Short mmCIF file of C-alpha atoms in Angstrom, two decimals:
data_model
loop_
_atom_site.label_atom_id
_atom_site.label_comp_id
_atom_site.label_asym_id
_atom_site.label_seq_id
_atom_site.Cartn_x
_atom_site.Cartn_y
_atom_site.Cartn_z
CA UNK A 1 -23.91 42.51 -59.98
CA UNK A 2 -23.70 46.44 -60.65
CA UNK A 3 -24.72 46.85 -56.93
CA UNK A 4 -21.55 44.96 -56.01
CA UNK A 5 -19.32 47.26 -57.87
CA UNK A 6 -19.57 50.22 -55.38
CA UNK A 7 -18.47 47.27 -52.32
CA UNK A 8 -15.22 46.73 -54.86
CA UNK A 9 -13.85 49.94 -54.58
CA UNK A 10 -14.11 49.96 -51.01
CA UNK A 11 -12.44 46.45 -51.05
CA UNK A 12 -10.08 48.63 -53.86
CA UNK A 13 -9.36 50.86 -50.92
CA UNK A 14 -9.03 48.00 -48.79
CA UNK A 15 -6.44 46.53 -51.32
CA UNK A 16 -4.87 49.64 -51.32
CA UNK A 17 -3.68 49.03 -47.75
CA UNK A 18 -2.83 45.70 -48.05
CA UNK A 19 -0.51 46.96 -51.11
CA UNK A 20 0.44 49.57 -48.87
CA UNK A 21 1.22 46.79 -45.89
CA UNK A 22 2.53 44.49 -48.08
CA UNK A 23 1.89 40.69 -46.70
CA UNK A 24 2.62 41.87 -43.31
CA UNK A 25 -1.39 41.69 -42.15
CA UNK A 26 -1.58 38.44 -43.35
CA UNK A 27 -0.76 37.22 -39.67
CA UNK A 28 -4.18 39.51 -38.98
CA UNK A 29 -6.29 36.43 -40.52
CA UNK A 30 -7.43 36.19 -37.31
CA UNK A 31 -9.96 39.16 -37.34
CA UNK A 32 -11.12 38.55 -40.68
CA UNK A 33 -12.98 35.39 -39.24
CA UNK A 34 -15.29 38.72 -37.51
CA UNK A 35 -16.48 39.36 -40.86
CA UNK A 36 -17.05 36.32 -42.79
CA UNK A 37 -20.22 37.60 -43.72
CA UNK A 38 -19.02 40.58 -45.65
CA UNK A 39 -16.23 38.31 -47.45
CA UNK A 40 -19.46 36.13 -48.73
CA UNK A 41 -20.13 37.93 -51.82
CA UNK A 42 -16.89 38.48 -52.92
CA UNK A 43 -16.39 34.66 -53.27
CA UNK A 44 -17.20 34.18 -57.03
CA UNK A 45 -13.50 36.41 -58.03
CA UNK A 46 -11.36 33.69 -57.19
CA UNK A 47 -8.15 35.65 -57.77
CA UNK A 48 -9.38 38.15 -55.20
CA UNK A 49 -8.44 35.92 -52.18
CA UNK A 50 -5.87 38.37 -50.93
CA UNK A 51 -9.10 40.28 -50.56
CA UNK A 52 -9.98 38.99 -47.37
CA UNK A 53 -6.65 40.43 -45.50
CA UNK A 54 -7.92 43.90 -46.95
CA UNK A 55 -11.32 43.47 -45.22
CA UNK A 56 -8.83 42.90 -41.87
CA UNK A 57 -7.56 46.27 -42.26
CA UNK A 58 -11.11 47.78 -41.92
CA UNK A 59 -11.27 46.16 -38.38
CA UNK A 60 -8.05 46.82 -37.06
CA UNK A 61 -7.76 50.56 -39.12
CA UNK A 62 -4.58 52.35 -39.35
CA UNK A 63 -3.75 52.07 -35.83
CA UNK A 64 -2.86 48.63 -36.07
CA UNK A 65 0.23 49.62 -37.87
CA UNK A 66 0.62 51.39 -34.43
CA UNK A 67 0.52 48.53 -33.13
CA UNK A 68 3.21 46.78 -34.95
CA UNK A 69 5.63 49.03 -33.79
CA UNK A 70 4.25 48.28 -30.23
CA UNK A 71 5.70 44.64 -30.86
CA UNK A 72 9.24 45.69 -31.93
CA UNK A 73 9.62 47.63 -28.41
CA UNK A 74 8.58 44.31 -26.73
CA UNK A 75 11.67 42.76 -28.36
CA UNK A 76 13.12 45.74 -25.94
CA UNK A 77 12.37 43.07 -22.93
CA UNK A 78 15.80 41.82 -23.30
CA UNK A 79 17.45 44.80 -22.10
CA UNK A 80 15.74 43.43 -18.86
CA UNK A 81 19.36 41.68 -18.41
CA UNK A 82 20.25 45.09 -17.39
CA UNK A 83 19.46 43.85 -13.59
CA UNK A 84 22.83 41.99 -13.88
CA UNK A 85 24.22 45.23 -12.75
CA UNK A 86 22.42 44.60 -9.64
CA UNK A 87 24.21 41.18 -9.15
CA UNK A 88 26.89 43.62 -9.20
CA UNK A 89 26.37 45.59 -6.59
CA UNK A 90 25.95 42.50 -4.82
CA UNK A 91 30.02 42.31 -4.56
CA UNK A 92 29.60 46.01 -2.68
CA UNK A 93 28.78 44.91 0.23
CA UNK A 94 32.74 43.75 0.52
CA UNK A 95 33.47 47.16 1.79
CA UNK A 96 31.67 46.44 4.61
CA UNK A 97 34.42 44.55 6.10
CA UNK A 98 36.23 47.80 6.27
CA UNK A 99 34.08 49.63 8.95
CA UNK A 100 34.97 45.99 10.64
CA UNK A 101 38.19 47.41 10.80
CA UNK A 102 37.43 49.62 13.65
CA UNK A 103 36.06 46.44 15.59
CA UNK A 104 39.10 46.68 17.52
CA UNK A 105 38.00 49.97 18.77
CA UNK A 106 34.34 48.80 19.24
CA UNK A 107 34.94 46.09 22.12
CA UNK A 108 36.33 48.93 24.32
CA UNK A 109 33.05 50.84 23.58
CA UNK A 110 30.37 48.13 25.01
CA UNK A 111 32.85 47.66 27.65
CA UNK A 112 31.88 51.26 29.49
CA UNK A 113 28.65 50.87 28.29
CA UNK A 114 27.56 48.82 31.63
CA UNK A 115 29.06 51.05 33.76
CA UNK A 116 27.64 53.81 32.25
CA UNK A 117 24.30 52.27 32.74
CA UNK A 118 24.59 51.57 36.02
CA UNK A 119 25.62 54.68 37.14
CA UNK A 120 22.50 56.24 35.04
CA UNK A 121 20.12 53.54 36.77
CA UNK A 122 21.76 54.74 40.33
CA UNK A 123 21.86 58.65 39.52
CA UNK A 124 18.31 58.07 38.62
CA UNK A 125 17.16 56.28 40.76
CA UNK A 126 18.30 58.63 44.05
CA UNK A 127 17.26 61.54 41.49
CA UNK A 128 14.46 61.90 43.94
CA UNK A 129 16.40 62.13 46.91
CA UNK A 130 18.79 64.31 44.93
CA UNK A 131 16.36 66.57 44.07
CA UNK A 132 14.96 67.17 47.08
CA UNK A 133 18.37 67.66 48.85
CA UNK A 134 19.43 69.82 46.04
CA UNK A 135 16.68 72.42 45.71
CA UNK A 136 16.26 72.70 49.51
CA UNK A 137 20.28 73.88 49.45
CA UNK A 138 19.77 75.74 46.55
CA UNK A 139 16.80 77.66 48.01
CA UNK A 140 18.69 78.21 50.96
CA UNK A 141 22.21 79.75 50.12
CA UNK A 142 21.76 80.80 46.36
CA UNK A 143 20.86 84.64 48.15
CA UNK A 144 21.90 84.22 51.65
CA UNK A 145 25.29 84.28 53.80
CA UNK A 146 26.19 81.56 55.59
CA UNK A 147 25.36 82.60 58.90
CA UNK A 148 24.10 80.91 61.94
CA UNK A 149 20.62 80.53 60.99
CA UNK A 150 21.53 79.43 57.38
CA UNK A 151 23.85 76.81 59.00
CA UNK A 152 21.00 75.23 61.13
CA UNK A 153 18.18 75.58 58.37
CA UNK A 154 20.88 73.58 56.18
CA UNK A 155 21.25 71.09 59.20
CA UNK A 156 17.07 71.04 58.82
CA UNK A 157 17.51 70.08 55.06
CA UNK A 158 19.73 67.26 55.43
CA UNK A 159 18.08 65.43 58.31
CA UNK A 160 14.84 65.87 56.33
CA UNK A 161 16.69 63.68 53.51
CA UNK A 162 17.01 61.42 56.22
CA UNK A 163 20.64 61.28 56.06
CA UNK A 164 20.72 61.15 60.29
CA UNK A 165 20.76 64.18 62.82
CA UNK A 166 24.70 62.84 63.00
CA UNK A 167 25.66 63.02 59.28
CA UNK A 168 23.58 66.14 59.24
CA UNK A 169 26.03 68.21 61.93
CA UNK A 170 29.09 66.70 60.63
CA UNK A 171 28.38 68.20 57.27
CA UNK A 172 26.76 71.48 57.88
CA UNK A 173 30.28 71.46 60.42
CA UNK A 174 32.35 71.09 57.41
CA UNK A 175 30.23 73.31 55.24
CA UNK A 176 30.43 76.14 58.13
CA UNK A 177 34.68 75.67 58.41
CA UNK A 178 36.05 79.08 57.63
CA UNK A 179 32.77 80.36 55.27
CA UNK A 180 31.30 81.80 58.05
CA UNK A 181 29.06 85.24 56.80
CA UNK A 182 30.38 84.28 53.38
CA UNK A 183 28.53 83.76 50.25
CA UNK A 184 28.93 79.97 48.70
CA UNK A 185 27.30 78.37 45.47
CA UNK A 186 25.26 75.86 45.88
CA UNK A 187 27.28 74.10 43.87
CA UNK A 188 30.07 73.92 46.19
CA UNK A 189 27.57 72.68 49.13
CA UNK A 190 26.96 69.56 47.08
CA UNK A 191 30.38 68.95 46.54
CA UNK A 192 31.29 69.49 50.08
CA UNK A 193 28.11 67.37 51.23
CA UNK A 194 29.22 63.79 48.86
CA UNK A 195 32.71 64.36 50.00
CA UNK A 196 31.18 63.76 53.62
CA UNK A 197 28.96 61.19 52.86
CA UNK A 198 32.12 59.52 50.34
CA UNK A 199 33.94 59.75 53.83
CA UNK A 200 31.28 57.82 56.24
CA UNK A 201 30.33 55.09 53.27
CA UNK A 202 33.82 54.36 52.02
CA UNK A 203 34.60 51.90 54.89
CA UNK A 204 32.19 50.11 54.79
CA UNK A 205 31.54 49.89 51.62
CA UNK A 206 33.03 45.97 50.62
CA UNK A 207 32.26 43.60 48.14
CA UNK A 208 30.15 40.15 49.50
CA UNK A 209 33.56 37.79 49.33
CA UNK A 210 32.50 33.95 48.99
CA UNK A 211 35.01 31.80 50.99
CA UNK A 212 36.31 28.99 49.24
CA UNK A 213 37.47 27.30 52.45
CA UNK A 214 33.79 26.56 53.16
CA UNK A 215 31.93 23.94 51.29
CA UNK A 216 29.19 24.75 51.01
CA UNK A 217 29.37 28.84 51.85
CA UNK A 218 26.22 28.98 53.16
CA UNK A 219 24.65 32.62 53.07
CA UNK A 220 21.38 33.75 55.20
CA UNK A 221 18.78 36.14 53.82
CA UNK A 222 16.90 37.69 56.56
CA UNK A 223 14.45 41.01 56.15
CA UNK A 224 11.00 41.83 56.52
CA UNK A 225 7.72 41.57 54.22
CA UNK A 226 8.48 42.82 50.96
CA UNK A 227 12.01 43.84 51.61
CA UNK A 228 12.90 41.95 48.33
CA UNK A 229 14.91 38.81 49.86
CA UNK A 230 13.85 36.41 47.70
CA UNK A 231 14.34 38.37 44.43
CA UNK A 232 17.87 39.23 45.88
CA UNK A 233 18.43 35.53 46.13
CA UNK A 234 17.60 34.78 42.47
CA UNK A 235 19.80 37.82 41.46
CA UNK A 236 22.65 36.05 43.60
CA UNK A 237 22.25 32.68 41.96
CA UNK A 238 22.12 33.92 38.32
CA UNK A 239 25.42 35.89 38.58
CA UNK A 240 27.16 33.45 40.96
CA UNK A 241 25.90 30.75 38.56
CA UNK A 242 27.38 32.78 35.49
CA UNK A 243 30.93 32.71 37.20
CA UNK A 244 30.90 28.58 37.17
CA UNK A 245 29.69 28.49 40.98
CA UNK A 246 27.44 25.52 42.05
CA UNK A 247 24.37 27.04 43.62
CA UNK A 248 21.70 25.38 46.07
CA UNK A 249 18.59 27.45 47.30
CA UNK A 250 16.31 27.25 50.01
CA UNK A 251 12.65 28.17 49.75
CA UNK A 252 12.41 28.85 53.52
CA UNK A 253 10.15 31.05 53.51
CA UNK A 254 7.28 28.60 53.97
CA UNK A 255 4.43 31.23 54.85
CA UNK A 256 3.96 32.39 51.53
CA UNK A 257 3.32 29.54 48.58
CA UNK A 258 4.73 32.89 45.96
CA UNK A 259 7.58 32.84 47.52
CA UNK A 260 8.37 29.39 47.17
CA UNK A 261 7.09 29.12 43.09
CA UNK A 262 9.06 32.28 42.95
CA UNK A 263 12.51 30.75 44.14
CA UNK A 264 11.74 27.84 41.61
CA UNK A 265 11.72 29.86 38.93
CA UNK A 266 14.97 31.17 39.50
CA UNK A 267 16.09 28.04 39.86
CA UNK A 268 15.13 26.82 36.55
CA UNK A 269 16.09 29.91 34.99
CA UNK A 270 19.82 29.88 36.68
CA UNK A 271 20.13 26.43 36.70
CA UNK A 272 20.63 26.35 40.87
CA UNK A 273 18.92 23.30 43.01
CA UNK A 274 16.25 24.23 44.81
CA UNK A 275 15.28 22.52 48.01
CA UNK A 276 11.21 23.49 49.11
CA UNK A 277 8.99 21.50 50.97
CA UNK A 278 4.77 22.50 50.95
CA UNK A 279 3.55 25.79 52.61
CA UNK A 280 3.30 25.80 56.25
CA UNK A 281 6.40 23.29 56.61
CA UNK A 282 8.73 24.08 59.25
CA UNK A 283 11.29 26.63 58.17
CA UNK A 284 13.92 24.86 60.31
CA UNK A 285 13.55 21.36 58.38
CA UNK A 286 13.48 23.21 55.00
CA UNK A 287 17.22 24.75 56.28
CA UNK A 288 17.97 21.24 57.30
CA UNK A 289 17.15 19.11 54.38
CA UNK A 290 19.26 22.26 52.21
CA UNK A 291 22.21 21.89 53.95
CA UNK A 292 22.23 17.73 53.83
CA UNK A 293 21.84 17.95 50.29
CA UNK A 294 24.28 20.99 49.16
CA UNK A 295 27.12 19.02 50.94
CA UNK A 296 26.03 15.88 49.26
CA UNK A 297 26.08 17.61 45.57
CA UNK A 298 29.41 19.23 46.71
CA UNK A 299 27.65 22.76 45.94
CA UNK A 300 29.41 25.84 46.20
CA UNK A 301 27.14 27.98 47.60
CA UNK A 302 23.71 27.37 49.76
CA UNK A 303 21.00 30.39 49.44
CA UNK A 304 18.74 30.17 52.26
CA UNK A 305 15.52 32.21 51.95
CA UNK A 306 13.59 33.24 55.37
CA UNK A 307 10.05 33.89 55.72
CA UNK A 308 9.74 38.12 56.11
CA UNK A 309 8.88 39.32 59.67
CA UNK A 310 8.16 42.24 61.69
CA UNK A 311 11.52 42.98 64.25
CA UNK A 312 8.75 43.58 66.70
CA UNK A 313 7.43 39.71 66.59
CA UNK A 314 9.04 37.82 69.17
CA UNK A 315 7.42 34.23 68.20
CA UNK A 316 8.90 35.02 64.33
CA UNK A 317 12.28 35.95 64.99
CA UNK A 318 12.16 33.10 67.79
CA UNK A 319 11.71 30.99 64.47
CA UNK A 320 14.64 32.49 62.99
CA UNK A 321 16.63 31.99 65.92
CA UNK A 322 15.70 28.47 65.35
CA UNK A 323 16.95 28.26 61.70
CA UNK A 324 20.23 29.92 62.47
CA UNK A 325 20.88 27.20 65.27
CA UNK A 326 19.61 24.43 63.01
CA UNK A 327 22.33 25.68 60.42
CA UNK A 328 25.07 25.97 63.09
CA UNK A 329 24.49 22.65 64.30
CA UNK A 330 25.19 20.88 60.55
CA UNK A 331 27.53 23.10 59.64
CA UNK A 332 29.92 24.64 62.81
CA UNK A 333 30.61 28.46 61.72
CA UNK A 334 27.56 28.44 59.45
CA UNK A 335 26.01 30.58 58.22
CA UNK A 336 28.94 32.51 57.11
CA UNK A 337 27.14 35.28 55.93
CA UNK A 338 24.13 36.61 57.47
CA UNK A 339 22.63 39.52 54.92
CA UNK A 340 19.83 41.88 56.04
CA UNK A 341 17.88 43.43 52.86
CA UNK A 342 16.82 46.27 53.58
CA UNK A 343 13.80 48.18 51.80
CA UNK A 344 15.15 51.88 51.06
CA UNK A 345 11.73 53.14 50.75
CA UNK A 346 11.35 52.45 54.79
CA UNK A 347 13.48 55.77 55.42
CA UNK A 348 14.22 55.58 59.38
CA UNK A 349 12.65 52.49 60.38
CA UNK A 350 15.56 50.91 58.63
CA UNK A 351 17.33 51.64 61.88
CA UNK A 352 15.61 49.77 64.40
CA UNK A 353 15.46 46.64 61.75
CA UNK A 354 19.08 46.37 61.89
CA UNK A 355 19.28 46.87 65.33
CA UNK A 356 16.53 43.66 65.95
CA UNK A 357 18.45 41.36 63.32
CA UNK A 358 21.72 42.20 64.08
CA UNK A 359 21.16 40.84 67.68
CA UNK A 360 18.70 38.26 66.88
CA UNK A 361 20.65 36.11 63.56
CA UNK A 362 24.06 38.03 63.91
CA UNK A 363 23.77 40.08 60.88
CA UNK A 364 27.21 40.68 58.84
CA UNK A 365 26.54 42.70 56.16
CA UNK A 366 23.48 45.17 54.02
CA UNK A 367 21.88 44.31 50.71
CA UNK A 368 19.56 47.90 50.05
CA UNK A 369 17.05 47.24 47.43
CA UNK A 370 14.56 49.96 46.19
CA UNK A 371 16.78 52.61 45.67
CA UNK A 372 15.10 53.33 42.69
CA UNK A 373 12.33 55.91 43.16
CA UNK A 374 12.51 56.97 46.63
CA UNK A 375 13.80 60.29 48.32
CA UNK A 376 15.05 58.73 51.25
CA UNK A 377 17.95 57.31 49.55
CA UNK A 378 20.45 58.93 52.79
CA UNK A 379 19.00 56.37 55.19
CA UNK A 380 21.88 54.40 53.60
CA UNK A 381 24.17 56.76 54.99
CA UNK A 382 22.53 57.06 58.57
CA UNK A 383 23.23 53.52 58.76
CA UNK A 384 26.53 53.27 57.86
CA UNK A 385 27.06 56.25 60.36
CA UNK A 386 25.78 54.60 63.61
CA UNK A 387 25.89 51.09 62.80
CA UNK A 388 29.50 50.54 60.74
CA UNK A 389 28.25 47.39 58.73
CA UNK A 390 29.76 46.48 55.81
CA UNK A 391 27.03 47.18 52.69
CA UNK A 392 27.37 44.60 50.08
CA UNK A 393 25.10 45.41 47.15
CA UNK A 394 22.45 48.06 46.16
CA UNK A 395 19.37 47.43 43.86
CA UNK A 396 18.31 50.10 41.72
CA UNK A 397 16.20 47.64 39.36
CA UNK A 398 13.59 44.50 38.67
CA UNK A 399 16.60 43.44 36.54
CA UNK A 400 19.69 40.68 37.65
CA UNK A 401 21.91 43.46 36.60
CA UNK A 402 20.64 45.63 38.60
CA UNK A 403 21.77 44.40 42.01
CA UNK A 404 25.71 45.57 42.00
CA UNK A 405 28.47 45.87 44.60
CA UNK A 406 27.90 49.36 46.85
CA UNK A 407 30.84 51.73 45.77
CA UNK A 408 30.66 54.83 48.52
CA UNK A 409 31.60 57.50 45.63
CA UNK A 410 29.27 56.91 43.21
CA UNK A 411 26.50 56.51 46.14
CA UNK A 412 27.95 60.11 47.54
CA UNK A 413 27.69 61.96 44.07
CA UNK A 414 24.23 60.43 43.02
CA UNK A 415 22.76 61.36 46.33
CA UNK A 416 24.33 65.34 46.59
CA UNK A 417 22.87 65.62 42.65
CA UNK A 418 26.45 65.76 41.04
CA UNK A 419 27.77 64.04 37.79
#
């Protein structure tokens, strides 16, 4: 029993804690089941059963006390209801109707925005041509006078821009007026050469007017291969569509099965009726069945797409012929627009295409696609110079937006590199 005497003053110690603790490790119990063994002995002292929370303290040691305080900051987790002050900066976003405030001023902000747009599409799109007509004057009169020979190299420049050996001496005429053996910016060349080209393009520069009178207005698309008819078409539907028209199209451009899927697909995505018969179907019967059935559905408009052809093909642009009669015949004065699209990208050859048309289907007005990438944007104005037809629309894009009405002064500036 003397050998257990030295364990009680350990356990003494131990007691000594729990007197220091108080009853507050008696919720420790817990680890004192880790050292039953140890509590064995000390059994026979019955009074000793606060004992057993001393032995605790061994295990846990004085950090435990540590520990405790560790609890009380849990009770801390309360202050967690601090987030309520995010509920209230919930209510800040209130002052966000403010800035709505200047709404009013914000409509007439997207409103500019498309016209902006388009005029960055267009001045990009002839940046080629602009670039090339713009460093060839620049080259030319930033260190010279304007002589003789400086007026007929200038002359050079512009017909190279295929702008037309006419345009070209009318402006290198008006360039020349009362400058002769002077110095002149190149600068003022540019301005001098859109105010020419402003001149030949503003009469016939006119918007493609449908004619309520006629029921349907029935409009022909005629160009050759890859020209971009029938994507003209589907640009035509989707903005007459937009402005409450009824729209019928004609796939009649039976030679190619693309071009038929492709005219479907604007009709689903417009909403327009779309007449098409299988490839290799007589162009003639396709016009035929479009017409019957766009008076029938009262339609406001009848597209009719032509297969693309060489001007120099007799037998295909006997075929056209053909439609254009077949057209006539169910509808006296039809078609009432006959619209050549015209690939810019062609440069002179553009010429003799509206030459072959124009006499073959009785052309009335220009669509020019392609205007986008391609320095010889001034074939435009070649045309307009010796052939006086009315140009309708310009594409400068893949997009429906992109096809817009021609206007001569925007045209003019974009193509002499001025903004």
């Amino acid at each position: 029993m003397s050998h257990e005497d030295p364990k009680d003053p350990s356990r003494k110690k131990g007691g000594f804690w729990g007197w220091l603790k108080g009853g507050a490790e008696e919720p420790a119990k817990a680890p004192a089941a880790e050292e039953p063994a140890t509590s064995a002995p000390s059994a026979p002292p019955a009074e000793e059963p606060p004992a057993p929370p001393a032995e605790v303290a061994e295990a846990p040691m004085p950090v435990e006390p540590d520990a405790i305080p560790v609890v009380e900051p849990e009770a801390p987790v309360p202050p967690e209801p601090v987030f309520v002050p995010e509920a209230v900066v919930e209510p800040e976003p209130p002052p966000s109707p403010e800035p709505e405030r200047p709404s009013g001023s914000e409509p007439t902000a997207p409103a500019p925005t498309p016209a902006r747009g388009f005029w960055s599409r267009l001045a990009s799109g002839l940046a080629r041509t602009a670039s090339s007509l713009g460093q060839g004057i620049t080259d030319l009169v930033s260190k010279r006078k304007l002589d003789a020979e400086t007026l007929e190299e200038l002359e050079d420049v512009l017909i190279r821009a295929d702008l037309g050996v006419a345009t070209a001496a009318r402006i290198v005429e008006a360039v020349g007026k009362g400058r002769h053996d002077k110095m002149i910016a190149p600068e003022e060349v540019k301005g001098l050469i859109a105010a020419e080209v402003e001149a030949i393009l503003a009469p016939v520069a006119r918007p493609l007017m449908v004619d309520a009178a006629h029921k349907p207005f029935v409009v022909l698309m005629v160009g050759v291969n890859g020209s971009g008819k029938t994507t003209t078409i589907g640009k035509l539907a989707a903005q007459w569509v937009g402005e409450g028209k009824k729209v019928v199209l004609a796939a009649g451009d039976t030679f190619r099965a693309a071009a038929i899927e492709q005219l479907k697909v604007w009709g689903q995505r417009t909403g327009a009726t779309v007449i098409a018969r299988e490839q290799g179907a007589d162009a003639a019967g396709v016009a035929h069945d479009a017409v019957t059935q766009a008076r029938e559905e009262g339609a406001d408009i009848l597209l009719v797409d032509t297969a693309g052809r060489l001007q120099n093909r007799a037998e295909l642009m006997a075929e056209l012929e053909k439609v254009v009669r077949v057209i006539r015949k169910l509808e006296p004065g039809a078609p009432h627009a006959v619209l050549l699209v015209l690939d810019a990208t062609v440069g002179q050859n553009a010429l003799s295409q509206v030459e072959a048309f124009t006499r073959i289907a009785g052309v009335t007005g220009l669509v020019m696609t392609k205007l986008d990438g391609t320095a010889r944007g001034g074939i435009l104005v070649a045309i307009a110079a010796k052939h006086s037809l009315p140009i309708h629309l310009i594409g400068v894009g893949e997009g429906a937006d992109d096809l817009q009405p021609f206007a001569a002064r925007d045209f003019a500036r974009a193509i002499a590199g001025l903004e």
